[in-house]
Short mmCIF file of C-alpha atoms in Angstrom, two decimals:
data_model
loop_
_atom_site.label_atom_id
_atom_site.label_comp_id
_atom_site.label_asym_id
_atom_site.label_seq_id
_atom_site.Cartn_x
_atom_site.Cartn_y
_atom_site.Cartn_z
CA UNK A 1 -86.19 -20.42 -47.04
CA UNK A 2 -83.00 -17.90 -47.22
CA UNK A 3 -81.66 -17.64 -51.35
CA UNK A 4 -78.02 -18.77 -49.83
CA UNK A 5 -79.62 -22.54 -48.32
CA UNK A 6 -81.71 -22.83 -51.32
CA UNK A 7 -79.20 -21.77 -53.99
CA UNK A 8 -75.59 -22.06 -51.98
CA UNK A 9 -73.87 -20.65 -55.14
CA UNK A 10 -76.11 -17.54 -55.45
CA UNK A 11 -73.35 -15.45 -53.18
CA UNK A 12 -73.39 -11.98 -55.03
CA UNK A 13 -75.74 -9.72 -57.09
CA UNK A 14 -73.49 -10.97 -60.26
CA UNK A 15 -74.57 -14.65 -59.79
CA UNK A 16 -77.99 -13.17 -60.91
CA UNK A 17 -76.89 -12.26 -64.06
CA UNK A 18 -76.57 -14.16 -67.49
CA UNK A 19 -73.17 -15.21 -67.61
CA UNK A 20 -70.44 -12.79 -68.89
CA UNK A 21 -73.14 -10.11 -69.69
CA UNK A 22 -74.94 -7.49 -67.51
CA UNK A 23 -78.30 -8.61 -67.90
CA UNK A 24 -80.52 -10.04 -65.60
CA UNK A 25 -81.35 -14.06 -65.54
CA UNK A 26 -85.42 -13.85 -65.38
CA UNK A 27 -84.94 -17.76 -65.04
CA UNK A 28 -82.92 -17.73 -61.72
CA UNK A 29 -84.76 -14.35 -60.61
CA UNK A 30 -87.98 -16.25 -60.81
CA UNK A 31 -86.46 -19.59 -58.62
CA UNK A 32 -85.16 -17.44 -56.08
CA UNK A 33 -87.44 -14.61 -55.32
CA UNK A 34 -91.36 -13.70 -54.99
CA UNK A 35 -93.13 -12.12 -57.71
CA UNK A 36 -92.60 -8.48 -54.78
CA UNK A 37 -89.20 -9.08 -54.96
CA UNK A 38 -88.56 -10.14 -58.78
CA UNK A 39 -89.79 -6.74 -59.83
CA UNK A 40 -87.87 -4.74 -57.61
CA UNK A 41 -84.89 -6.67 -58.51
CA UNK A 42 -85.36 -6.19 -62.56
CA UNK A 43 -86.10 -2.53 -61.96
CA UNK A 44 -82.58 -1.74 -60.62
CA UNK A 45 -80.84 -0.10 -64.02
CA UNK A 46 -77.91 -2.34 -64.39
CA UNK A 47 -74.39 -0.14 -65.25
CA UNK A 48 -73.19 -1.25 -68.31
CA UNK A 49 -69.95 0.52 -67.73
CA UNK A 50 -67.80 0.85 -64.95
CA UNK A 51 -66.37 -0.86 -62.05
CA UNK A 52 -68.59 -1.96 -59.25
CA UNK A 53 -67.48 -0.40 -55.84
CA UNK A 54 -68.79 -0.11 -52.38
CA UNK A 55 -70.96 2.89 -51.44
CA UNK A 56 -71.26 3.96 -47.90
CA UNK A 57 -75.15 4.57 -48.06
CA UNK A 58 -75.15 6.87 -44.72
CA UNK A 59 -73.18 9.78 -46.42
CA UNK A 60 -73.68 11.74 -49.15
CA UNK A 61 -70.20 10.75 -50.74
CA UNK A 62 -70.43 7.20 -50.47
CA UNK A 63 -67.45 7.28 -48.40
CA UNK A 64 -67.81 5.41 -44.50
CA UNK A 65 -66.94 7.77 -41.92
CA UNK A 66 -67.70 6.94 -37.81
CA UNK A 67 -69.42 10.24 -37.74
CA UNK A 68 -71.70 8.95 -39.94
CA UNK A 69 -72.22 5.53 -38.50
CA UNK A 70 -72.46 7.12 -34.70
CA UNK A 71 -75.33 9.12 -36.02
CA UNK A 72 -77.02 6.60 -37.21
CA UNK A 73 -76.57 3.67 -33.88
CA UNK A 74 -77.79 7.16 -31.30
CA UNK A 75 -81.11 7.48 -31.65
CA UNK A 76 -80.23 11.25 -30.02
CA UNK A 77 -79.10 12.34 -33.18
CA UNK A 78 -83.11 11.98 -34.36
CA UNK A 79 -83.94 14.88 -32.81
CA UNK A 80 -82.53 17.36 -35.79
CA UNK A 81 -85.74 17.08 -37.51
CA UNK A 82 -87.83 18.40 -34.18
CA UNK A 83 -89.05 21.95 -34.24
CA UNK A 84 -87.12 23.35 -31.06
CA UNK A 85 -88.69 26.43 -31.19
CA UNK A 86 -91.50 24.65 -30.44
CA UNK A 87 -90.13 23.43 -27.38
CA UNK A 88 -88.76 26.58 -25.84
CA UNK A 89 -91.34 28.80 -27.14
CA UNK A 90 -94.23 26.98 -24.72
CA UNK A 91 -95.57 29.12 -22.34
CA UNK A 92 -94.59 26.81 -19.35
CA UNK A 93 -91.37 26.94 -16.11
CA UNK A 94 -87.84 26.97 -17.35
CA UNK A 95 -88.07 23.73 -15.31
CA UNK A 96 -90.34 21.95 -17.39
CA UNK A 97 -88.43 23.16 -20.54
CA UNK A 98 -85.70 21.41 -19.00
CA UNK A 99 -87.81 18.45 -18.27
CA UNK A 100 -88.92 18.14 -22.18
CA UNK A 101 -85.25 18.47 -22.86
CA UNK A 102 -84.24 16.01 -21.04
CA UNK A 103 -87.23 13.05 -22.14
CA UNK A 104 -86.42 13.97 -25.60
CA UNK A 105 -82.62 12.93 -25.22
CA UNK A 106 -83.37 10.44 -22.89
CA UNK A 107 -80.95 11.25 -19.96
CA UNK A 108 -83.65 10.96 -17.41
CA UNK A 109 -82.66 9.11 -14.29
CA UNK A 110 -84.99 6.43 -14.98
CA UNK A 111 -84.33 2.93 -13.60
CA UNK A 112 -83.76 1.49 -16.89
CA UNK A 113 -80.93 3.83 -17.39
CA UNK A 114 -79.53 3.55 -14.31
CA UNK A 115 -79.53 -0.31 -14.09
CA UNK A 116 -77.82 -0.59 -17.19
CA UNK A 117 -74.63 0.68 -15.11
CA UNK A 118 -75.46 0.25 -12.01
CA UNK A 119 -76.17 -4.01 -10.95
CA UNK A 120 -77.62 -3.52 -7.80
CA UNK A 121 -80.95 -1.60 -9.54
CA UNK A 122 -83.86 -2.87 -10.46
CA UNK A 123 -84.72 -1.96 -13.90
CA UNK A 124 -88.43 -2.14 -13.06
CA UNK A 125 -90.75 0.79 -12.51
CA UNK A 126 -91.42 1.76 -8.86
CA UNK A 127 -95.22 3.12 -9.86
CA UNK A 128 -96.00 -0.15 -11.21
CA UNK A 129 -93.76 -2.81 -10.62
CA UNK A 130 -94.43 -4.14 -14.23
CA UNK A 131 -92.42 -3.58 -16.95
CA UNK A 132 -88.81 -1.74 -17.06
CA UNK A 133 -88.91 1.92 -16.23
CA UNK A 134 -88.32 3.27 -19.79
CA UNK A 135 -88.56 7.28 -20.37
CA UNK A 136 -91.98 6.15 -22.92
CA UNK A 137 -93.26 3.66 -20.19
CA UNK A 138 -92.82 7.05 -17.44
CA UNK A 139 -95.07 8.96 -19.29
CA UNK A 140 -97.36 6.58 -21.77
CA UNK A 141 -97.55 3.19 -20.43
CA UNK A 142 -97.88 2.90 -16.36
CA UNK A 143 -100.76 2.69 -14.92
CA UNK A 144 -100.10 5.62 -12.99
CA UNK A 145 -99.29 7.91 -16.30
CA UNK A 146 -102.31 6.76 -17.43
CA UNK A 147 -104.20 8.14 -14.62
CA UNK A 148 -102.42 11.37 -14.79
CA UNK A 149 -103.38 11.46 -18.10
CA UNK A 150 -106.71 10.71 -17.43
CA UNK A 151 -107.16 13.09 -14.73
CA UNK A 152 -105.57 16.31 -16.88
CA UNK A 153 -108.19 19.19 -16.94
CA UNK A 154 -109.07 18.58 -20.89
CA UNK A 155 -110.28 14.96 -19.46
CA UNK A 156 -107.97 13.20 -21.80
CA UNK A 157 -109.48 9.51 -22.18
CA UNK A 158 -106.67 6.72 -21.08
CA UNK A 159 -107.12 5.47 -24.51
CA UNK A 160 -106.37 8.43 -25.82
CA UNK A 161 -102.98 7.88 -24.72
CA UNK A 162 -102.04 4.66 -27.23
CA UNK A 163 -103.99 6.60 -29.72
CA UNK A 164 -101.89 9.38 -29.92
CA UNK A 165 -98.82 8.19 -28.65
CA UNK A 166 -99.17 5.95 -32.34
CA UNK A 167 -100.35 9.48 -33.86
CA UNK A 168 -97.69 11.84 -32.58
CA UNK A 169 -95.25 9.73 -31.03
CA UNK A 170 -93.05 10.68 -27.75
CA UNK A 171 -91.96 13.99 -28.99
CA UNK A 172 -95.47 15.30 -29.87
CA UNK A 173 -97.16 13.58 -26.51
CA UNK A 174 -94.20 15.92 -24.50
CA UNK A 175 -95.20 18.53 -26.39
CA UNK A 176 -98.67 18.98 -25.23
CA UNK A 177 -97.91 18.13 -21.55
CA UNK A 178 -95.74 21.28 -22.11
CA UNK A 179 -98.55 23.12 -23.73
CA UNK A 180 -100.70 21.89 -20.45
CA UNK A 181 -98.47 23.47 -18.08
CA UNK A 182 -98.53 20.40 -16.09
CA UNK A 183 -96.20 17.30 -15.93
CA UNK A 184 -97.59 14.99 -13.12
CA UNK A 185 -94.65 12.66 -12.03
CA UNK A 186 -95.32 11.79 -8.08
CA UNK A 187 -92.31 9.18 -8.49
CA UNK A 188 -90.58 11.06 -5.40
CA UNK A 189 -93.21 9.85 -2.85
CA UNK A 190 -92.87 6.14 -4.05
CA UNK A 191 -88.93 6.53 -3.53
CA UNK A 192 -88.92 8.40 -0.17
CA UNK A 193 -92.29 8.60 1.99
CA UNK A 194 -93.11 4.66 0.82
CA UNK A 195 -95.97 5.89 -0.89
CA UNK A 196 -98.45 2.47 -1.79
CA UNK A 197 -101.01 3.80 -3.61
CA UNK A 198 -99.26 5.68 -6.47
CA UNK A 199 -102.55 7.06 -7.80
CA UNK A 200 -102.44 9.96 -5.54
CA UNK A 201 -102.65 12.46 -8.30
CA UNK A 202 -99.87 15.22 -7.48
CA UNK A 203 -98.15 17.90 -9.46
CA UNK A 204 -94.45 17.54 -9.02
CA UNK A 205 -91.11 17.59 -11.05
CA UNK A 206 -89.16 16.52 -7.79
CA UNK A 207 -87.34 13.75 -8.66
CA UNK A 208 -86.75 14.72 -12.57
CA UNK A 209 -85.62 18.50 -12.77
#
């Protein structure tokens, strides 16, 4: 049960201390909280000087700036700790650099993407017909990913593909389709030639690049 049903005048860290000092109240501590959260609670130094204030905890001043909150709400902005030169060092076409670029900033023209301003789409993958056509369900979760995977020259399992997609994640998944050479997305022939059996395995950035 939530502290503020349980104790309605527990409102504020101060209602945890003894009243009119700055110490904690073990007694309320211990009604309120599990024995987890009791000791993180008493290991917070208390001030004994001082005024409380707020503290913007996303910048380095304490001070709230939109900057700061923007770069937390886009998960874009994640991408400062990836190892670019990575990216555009691979060995691969400019096009499938620009490929990675674009499924690591998510501006593919997935369905997902597109439905969200567009009504009249369906949000659902074409390949599959399953689950919403994500940039991660594109290359990890359809069937028909899993079958490009599955079919890549170094005869990558389709378990494989949850395994290190946990591992590695999106970014490091990219990575090595980069380091293949090969991005297998036959998406086109679904769209246009009314393609039904999607696991034709084909080599093409048609509809992406």
């Amino acid at each position: 049960m939530p502290v503020s049903f349980a104790f309605p005048y527990i409102q504020k860290v101060v209602h945890l201390f003894k009243c009119g000092t700055r110490e904690w109240d073990l007694v309320t501590i211990a009604a309120c909280f599990d024995a987890e959260t009791q000791s993180k609670i008493l290991s917070i130094r208390i001030p004994l000087t001082g005024v409380d204030q707020f503290k913007w905890s996303l910048s380095q001043n304490g001070d709230f700036s939109v900057k700061s909150l923007y770069t937390q709400l886009n998960p874009v902005n994640n991408l400062h700790n990836l190892d670019w030169n990575r990216v555009w060092s691979l060995q691969v076409l400019p096009r499938i650099h620009t490929f990675v670029w674009k499924c690591l900033h998510n501006i593919l023209p997935v369905n997902a993407r597109i439905a969200a301003i567009l009504n009249d789409i369906d949000p659902r993958c074409p390949m599959c017909s399953k689950h919403s056509e994500t940039v991660y369900h594109l290359l990890m979760e359809c069937d028909f990913a899993r079958a490009v995977w599955f079919a890549l020259p170094v005869g990558i399992a389709m378990i494989m593909v949850g395994i290190m997609s946990k591992l590695i994640g999106l970014h490091g998944v990219l990575l090595l389709l980069g380091l293949f050479g090969k991005l297998v997305v036959k998406r086109y022939s679904i769209d246009y030639l009314n393609v039904t059996n999607p696991m034709g395995i084909g080599i093409s950035l048609t509809n992406y690049t």
